[in-house]
Coordinates of C-alpha atoms in Angstrom, one line a residue:
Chain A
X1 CA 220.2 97.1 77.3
X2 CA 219.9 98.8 74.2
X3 CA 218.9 102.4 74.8
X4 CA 221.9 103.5 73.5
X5 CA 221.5 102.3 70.2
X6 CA 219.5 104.8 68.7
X7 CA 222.8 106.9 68.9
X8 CA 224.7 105.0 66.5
X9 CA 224.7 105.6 62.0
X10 CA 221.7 107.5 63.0
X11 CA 222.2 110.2 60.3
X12 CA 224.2 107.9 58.0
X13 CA 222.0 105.2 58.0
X14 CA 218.7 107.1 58.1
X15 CA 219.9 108.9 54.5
X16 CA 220.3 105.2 53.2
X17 CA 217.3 104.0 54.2
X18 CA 215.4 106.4 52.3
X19 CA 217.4 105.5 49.1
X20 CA 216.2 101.8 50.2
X21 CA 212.5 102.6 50.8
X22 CA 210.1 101.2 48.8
X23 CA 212.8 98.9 47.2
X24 CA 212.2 95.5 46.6
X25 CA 215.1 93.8 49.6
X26 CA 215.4 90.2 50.1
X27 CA 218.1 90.6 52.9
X28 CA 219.4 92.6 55.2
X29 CA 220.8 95.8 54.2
X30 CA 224.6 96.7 55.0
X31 CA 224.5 100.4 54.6
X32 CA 228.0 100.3 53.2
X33 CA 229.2 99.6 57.3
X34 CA 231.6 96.6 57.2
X35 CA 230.1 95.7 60.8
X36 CA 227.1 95.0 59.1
X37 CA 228.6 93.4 56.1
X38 CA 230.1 90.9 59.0
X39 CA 226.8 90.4 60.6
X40 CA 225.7 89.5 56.9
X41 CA 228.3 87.3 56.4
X42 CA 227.3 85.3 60.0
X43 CA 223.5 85.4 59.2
X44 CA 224.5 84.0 55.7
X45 CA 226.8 80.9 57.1
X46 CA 224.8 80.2 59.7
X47 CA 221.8 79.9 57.3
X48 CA 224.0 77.6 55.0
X49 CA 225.8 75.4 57.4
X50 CA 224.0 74.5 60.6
X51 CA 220.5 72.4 60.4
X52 CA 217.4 74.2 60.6
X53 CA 215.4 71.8 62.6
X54 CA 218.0 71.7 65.7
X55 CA 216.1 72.4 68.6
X56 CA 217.7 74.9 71.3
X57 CA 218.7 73.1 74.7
X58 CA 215.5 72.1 76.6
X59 CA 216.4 72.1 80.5
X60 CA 214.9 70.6 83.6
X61 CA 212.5 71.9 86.2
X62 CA 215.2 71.7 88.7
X63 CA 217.4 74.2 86.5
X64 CA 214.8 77.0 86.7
X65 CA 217.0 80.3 87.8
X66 CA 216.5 83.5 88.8
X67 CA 215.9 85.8 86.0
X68 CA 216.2 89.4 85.5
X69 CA 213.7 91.8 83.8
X70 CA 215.9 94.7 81.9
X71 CA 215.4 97.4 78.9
X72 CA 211.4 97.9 79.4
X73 CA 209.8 96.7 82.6
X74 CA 206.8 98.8 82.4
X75 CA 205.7 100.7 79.3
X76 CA 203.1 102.8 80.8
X77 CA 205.8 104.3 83.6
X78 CA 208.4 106.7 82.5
X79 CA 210.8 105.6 85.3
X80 CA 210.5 101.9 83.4
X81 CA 210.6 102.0 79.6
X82 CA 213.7 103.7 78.0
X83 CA 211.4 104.3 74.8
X84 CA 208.5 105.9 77.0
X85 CA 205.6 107.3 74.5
X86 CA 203.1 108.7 76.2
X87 CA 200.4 107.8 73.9
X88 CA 202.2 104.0 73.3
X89 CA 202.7 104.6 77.3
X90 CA 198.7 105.5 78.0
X91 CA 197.4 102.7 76.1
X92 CA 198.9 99.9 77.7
X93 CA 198.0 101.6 81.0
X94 CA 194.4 101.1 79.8
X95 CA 195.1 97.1 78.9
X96 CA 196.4 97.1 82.2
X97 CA 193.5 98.0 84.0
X98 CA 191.3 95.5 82.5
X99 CA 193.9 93.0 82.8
X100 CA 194.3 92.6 79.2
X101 CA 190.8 91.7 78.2
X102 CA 191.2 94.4 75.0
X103 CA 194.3 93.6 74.4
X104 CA 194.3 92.5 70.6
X105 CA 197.5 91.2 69.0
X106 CA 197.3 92.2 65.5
X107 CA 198.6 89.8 62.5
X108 CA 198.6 91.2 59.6
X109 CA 200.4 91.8 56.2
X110 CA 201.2 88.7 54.2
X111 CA 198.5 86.8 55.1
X112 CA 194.9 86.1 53.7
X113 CA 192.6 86.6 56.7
X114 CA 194.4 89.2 58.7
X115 CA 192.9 89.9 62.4
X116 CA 193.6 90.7 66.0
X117 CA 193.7 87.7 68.4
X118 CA 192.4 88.1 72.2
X119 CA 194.5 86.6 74.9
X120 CA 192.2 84.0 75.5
X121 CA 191.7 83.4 71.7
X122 CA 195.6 82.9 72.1
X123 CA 195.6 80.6 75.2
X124 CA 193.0 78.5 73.7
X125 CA 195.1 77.2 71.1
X126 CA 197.3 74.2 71.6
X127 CA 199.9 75.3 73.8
X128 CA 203.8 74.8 73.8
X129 CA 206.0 74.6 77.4
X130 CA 209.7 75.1 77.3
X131 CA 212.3 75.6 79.5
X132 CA 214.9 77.3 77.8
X133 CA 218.0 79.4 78.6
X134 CA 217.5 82.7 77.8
X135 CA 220.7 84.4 76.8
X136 CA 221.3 88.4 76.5
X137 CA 223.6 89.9 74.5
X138 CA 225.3 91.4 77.9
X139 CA 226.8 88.2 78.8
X140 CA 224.3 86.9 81.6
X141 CA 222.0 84.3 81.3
X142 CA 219.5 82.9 82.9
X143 CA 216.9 79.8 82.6
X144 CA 212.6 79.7 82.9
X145 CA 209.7 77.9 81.7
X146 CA 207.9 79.6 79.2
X147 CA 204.3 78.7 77.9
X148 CA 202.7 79.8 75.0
X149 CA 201.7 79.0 71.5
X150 CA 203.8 78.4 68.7
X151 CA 204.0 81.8 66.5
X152 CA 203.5 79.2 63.7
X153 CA 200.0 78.5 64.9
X154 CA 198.8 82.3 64.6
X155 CA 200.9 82.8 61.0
X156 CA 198.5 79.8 59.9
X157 CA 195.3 80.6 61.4
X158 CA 195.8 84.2 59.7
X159 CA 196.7 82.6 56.8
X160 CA 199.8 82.8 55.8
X161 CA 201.2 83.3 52.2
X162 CA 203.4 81.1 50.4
X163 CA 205.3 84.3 49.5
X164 CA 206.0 84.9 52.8
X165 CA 209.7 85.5 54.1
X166 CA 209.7 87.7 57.0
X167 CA 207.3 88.0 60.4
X168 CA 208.0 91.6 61.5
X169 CA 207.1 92.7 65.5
X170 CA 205.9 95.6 66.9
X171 CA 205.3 96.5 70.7
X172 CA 203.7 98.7 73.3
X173 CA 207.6 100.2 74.5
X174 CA 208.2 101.4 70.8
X175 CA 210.7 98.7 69.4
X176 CA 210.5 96.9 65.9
X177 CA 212.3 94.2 65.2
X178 CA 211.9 91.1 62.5
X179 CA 213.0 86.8 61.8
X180 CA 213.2 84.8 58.9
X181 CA 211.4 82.1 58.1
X182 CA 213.2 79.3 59.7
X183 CA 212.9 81.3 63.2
X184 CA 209.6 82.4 62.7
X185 CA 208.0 78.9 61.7
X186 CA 210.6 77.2 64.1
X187 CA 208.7 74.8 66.5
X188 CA 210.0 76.7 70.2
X189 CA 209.4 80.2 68.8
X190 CA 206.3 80.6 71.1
X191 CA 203.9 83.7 72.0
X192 CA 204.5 83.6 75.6
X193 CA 201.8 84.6 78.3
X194 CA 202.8 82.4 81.3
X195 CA 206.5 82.1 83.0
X196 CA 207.0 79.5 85.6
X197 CA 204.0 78.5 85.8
X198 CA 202.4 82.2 86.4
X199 CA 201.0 84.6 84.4
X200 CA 203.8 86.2 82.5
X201 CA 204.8 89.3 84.8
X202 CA 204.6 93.0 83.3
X203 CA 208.2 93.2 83.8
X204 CA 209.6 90.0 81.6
X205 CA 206.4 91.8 79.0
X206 CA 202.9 91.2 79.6
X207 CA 200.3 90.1 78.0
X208 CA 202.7 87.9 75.8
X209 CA 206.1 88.1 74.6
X210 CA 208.0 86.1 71.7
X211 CA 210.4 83.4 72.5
X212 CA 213.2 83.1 69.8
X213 CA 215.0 80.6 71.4
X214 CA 218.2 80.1 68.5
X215 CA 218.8 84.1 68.7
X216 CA 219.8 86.2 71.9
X217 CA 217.7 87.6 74.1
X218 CA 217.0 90.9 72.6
X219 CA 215.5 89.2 69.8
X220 CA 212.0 87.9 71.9
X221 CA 210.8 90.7 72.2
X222 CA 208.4 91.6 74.8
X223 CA 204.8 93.7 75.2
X224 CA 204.1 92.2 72.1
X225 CA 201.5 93.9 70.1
X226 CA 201.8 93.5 66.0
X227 CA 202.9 91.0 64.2
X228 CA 203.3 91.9 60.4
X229 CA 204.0 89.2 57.6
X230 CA 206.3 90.9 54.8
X231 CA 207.5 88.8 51.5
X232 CA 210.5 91.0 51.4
X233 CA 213.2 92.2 53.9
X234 CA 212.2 95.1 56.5
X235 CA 214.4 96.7 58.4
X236 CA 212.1 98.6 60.4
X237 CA 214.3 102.2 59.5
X238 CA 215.1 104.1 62.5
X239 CA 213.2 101.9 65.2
X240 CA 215.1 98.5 63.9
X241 CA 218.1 97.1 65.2
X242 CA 220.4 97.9 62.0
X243 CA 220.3 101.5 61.4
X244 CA 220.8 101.5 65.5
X245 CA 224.2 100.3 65.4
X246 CA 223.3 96.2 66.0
X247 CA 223.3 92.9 64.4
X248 CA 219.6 92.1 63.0
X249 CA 220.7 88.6 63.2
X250 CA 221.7 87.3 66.9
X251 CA 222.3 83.6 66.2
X252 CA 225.4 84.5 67.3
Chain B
X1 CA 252.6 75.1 48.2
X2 CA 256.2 75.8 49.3
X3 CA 258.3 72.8 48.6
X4 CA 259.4 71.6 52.0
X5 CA 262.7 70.5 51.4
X6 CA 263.5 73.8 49.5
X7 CA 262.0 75.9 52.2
X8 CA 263.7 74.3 55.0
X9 CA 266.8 75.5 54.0
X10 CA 265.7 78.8 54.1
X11 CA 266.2 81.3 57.3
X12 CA 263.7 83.4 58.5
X13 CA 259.8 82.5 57.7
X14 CA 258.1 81.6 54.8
X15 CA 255.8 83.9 53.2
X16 CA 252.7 82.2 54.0
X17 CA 253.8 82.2 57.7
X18 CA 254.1 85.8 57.5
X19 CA 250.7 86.6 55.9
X20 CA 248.9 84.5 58.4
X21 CA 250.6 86.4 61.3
X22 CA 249.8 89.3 60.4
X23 CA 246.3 88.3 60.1
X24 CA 246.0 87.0 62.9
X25 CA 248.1 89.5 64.6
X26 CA 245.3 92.1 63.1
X27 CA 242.6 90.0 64.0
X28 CA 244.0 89.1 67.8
X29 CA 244.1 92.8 68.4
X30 CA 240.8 93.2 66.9
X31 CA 239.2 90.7 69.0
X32 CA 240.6 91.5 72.4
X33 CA 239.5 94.7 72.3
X34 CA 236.5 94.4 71.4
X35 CA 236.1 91.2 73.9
X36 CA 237.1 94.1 76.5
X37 CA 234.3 96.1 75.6
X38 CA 232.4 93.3 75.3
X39 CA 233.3 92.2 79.0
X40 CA 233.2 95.3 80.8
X41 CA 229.0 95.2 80.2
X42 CA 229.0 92.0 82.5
X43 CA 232.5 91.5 84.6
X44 CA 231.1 88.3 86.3
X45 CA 232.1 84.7 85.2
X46 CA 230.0 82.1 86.5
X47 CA 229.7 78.5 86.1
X48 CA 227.1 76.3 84.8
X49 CA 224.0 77.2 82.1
X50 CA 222.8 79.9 84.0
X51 CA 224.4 83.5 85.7
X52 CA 223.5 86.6 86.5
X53 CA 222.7 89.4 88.9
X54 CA 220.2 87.7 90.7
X55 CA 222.6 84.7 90.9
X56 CA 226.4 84.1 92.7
X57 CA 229.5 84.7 90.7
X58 CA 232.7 82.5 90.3
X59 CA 234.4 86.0 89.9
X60 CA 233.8 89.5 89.8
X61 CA 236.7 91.5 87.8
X62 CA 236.9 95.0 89.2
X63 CA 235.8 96.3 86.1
X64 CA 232.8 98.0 84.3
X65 CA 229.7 97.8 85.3
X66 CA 228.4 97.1 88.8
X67 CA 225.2 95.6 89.0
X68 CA 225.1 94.6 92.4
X69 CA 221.6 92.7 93.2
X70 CA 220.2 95.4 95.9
X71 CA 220.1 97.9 93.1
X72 CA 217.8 95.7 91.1
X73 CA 213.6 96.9 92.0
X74 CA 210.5 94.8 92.7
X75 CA 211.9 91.3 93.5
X76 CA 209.5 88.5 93.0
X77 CA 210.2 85.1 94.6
X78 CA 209.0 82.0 92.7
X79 CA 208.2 79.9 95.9
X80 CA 206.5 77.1 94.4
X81 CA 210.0 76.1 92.5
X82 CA 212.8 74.2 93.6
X83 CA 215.2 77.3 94.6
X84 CA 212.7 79.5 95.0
X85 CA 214.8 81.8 92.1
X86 CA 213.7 85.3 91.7
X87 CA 212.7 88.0 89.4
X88 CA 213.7 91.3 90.1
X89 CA 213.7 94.9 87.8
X90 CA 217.0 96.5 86.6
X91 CA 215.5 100.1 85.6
X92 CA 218.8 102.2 85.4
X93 CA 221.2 102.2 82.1
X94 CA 224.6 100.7 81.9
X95 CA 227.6 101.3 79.5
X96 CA 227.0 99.1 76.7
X97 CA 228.3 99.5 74.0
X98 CA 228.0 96.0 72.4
X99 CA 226.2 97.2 69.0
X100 CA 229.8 98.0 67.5
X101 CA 231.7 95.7 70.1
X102 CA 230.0 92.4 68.9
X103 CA 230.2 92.8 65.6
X104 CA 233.3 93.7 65.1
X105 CA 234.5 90.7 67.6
X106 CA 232.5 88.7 65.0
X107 CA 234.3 90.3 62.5
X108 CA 237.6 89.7 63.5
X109 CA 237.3 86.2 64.7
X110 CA 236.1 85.6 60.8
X111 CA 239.9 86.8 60.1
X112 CA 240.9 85.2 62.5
X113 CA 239.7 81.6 62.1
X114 CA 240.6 82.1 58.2
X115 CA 243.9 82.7 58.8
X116 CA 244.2 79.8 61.3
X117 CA 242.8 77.9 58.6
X118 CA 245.6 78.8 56.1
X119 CA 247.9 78.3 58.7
X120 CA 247.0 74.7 59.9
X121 CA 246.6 73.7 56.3
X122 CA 250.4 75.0 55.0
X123 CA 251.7 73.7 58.2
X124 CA 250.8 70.3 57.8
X125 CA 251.2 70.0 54.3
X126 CA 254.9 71.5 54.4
X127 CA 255.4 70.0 57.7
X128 CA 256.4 73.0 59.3
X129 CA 254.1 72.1 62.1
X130 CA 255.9 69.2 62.6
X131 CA 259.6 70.0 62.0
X132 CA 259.4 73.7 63.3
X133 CA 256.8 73.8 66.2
X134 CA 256.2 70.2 67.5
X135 CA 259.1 69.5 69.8
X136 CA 260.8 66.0 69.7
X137 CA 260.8 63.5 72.9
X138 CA 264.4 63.6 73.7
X139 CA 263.9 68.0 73.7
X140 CA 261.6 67.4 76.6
X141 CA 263.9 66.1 79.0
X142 CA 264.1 68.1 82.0
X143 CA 267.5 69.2 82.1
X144 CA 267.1 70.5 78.2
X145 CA 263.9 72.3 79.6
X146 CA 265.6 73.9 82.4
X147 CA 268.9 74.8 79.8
X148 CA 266.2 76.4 77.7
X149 CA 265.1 78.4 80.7
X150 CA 268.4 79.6 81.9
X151 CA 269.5 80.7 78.3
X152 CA 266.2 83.4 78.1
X153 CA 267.4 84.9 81.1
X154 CA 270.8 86.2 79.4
X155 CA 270.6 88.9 76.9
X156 CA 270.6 87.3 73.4
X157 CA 270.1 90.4 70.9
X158 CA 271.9 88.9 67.6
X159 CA 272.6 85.2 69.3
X160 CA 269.3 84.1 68.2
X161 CA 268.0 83.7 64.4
X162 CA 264.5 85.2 63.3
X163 CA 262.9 81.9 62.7
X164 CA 263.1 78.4 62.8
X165 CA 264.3 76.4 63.8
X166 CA 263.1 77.5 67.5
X167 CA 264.1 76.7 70.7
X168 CA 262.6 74.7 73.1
X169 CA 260.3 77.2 74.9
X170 CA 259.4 79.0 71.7
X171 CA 258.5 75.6 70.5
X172 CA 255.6 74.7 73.1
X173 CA 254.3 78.3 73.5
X174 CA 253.8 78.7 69.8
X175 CA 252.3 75.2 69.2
X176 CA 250.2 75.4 72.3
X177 CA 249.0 78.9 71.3
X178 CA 248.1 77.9 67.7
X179 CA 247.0 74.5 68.4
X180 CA 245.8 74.7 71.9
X181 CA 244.4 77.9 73.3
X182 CA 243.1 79.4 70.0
X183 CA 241.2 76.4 69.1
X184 CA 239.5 76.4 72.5
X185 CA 238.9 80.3 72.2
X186 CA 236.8 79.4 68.8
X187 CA 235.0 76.0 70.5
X188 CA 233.9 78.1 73.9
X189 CA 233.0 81.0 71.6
X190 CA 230.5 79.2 69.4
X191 CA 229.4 77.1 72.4
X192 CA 228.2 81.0 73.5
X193 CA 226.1 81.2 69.7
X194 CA 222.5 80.3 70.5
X195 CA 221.9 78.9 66.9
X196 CA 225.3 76.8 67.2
X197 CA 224.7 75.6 70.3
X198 CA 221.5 74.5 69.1
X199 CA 222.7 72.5 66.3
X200 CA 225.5 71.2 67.9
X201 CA 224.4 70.5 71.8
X202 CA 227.7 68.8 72.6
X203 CA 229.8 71.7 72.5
X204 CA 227.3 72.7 75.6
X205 CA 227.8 69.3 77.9
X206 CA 231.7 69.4 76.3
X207 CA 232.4 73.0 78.3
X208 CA 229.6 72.2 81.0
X209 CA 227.4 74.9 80.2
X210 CA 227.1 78.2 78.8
X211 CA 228.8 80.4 81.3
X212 CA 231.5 77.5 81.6
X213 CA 232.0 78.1 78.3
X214 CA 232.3 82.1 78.7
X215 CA 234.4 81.9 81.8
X216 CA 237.1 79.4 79.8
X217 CA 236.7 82.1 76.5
X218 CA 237.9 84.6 79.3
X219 CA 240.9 82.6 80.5
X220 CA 241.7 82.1 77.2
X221 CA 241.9 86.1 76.5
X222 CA 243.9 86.3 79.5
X223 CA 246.5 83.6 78.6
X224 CA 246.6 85.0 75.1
X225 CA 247.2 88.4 76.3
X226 CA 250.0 87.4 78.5
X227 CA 251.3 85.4 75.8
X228 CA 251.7 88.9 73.4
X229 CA 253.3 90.8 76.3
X230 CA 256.2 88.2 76.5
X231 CA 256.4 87.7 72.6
X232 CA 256.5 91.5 72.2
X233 CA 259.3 91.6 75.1
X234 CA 261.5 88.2 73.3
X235 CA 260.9 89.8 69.7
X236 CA 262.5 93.7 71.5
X237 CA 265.2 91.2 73.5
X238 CA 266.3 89.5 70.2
X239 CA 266.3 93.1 68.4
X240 CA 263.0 94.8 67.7
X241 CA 263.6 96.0 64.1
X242 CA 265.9 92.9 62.9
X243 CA 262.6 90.5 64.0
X244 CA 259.8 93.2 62.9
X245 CA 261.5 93.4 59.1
X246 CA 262.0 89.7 59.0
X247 CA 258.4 88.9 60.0
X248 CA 257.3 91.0 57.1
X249 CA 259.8 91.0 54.3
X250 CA 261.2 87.5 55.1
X251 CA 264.9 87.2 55.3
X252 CA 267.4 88.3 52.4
X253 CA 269.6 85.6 51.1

């Protein structure tokens, strides 16, 4: 649950980041707070010491668990999305009532053909089924199936640029969040749209949410609805995780 | 490098020993706060891969958050699986107040785990692990335990010396501290890192899962706490200032 993070280095780190916009980053910024310059430090070792091709734990059928849906469960009601917007909050009502059918995730940025993708556009593509554990930074956990297709996939079919380094996401409840390369082109990082064998619920973020299966939960984001390739570091200023008071990098 | 037969004449503790307790003394603190914090968002240990609020709990400490499952909305049963698990909407805040907690647990096991680091590699080298905290067989007999035992129950304030050698108690509670329980504090916490489990699978089948993993981190804090309220309580029995000075300025000749 991270309402609550908006509180934190809001006005301190909101001075930074205008020092910092427009500026050329290749990593994530520290803002001077040594809890960052620790998160840093984690991101950094990780990076250089464990493999990048290690798959996260792959479970069986049998180990399917109950899962619960927390932070957003439904952008377009007030009583369920923390961030409520009520224009954000009023257009996924409208996906909603056609059950997604204009629902358009756009890819864009560092790429050479950028578009939106339909949900069945999306389902059409080869397809990738995991079950996975999905682990929240509160200390639960909890296992699924997820289906989807790789985010890879998408970056290629838009094209994606050989100066590319980050895949930022946006979604309908307001949040921004980013991965680096290794997640982003990672084999199980999937663009969800079905959980145990269903449709993927509004609640755990319909149409389709992202699957970052080496980070924590708050990293697969959900009511997915930009994806924006960048060459350089983003920390998505006030709507990020950083200049809210949290780790950008959840490997950990 | 101390040279060990220089230094073993020496009373009190080498400098190196008192850097790297102090580090890890800083670091300790660090860490089980911030583990506290980190706790009180979730108070239920669980075994196994998977545990939650929709799921039973090995234990539920009576505090923080309570998140029993009747408060949770819109339950969905997956019938067609084995189980039938369910889905079911949490749509209220808790205290969380991980953003700072996390990172600065992170933080401090950093120091932590470098200081350990030092440690382990002086005390082999200079053998102080050995000599000082290893005890030998013929210590172990039961009647030298028991002596041991008897003597911490009498008052001992300038009977004892303020450092090695150690007795026999002090012995196994500081070797299985260093070598024992903070070891398996770092293995069950990077067994909880999605990236390291993910490189390193074993550490997941090695604990038996992640929640395993967690609820063994926690038994850990709890040992490790207990173990600083009766260090505290020897170091004020065998005179607070004489052992605080020692295990910072060393001993004067």
């Amino acid at each position: 649950m991270k309402q609550q993070r908006r509180i934190f280095l809001k006005g301190l780190a909101s001075s930074a980041g205008v020092l910092l916009a427009g500026c050329s980053q290749t990593e994530p910024p520290t803002y001077g707070n040594v809890l960052r310059m620790g998160d840093l430090l984690t991101y950094k070792a990780h990076r250089l010491l464990l493999p990048a091709h290690s798959l996260a734990r792959e479970y069986d059928y049998s180990d399917i668990s109950s899962v619960p849906a927390i932070g957003t469960t439904n952008p377009a009601d007030p009583d369920k999305c923390p961030s409520f917007d009520a224009e954000n909050g009023s257009a996924y009502e409208r996906l909603l009532a056609n059950r997604f059918a204009d629902w358009r995730l756009v890819v864009a940025g560092s790429v050479t053909a950028p578009r939106g993708f339909s949900l069945d556009e999306l389902k059409r593509m080869p397809s990738r089924t995991q079950i996975t554990r999905h682990t929240c930074e509160e200390g639960w956990s909890a296992i699924a199936q997820w289906t989807g297709v790789p985010l890879r996939s998408v970056l290629e079919a838009a094209g994606i640029r050989s100066t590319a380094r980050y895949v930022q996401y946006y979604s309908y409840d307001d949040w921004a969040d980013g991965i680096d390369m290794m997640d982003a082109l990672h084999p199980q990082t999937i663009l969800a749209y079905g959980m145990n064998g269903r449709e993927l619920p509004i609640s755990h973020g319909a149409p389709i949410r992202l699957r970052v299966e080496k980070q924590l939960g708050y990293k697969s984001m959900k009511f997915l609805r930009r994806i924006v390739v960048t060459d350089h570091f983003d920390d998505n200023g006030a709507k990020g995780n950083i200049q809210n008071g949290w780790s950008w990098y959840a490997g950990i | 490098m101390p040279d060990p037969a220089s230094t073993s004449q020496v009373a009190g503790h080498r400098r190196w020993v008192r850097i790297c307790h102090w580090l890890a003394a800083a670091g300790f603190l660090t860490l089980a706060l911030s583990g506290f914090f980190i706790l009180l968002v979730h108070p239920r240990l669980y075994l196994g891969h998977a545990g939650n609020d929709l799921t039973p709990a090995l234990l539920t400490l009576p505090i923080g958050n309570d998140l029993r499952p009747d408060k949770m909305q819109s339950p969905v049963v997956f019938t067609e699986l084995p189980g039938a698990p369910v889905t079911a909407e949490r749509n209220f805040p808790i205290f969380n107040q991980n953003g700072w907690a996390r990172s600065l647990h992170f933080l401090a096991a950093w120091i932590l785990v470098c200081a350990g680091a030092v440690y382990v590699a002086f005390g082999v080298v200079s053998g102080h692990i050995k000599r000082d905290l290893l005890p030998r067989g013929r210590e172990l007999a039961p009647r030298a335990l028991l002596q041991d035992l008897k003597s911490h129950l009498r008052p001992a304030v300038g009977s004892v010396g303020t450092g090695p050698p150690y007795g026999l108690l002090q012995k196994l509670t500081y070797a299985s501290v260093m070598l024992v329980v903070l070891p398996l504090m770092v293995a069950t916490g990077l067994t909880m890192s999605p990236a390291v489990a993910a490189a390193y699978p074993f550490l997941l089948d090695l604990f038996g899962g992640y929640q395993t993993a967690r609820t063994i981190h926690f038994f850990g804090f709890a040992a490790l706490v207990l173990f600083l309220l009766v260090h505290i309580a020897m170091v004020i029995a065998t005179g607070f200032g004489r052992q605080l000075r020692a295990m910072t300025w060393g001993n004067p000749r």
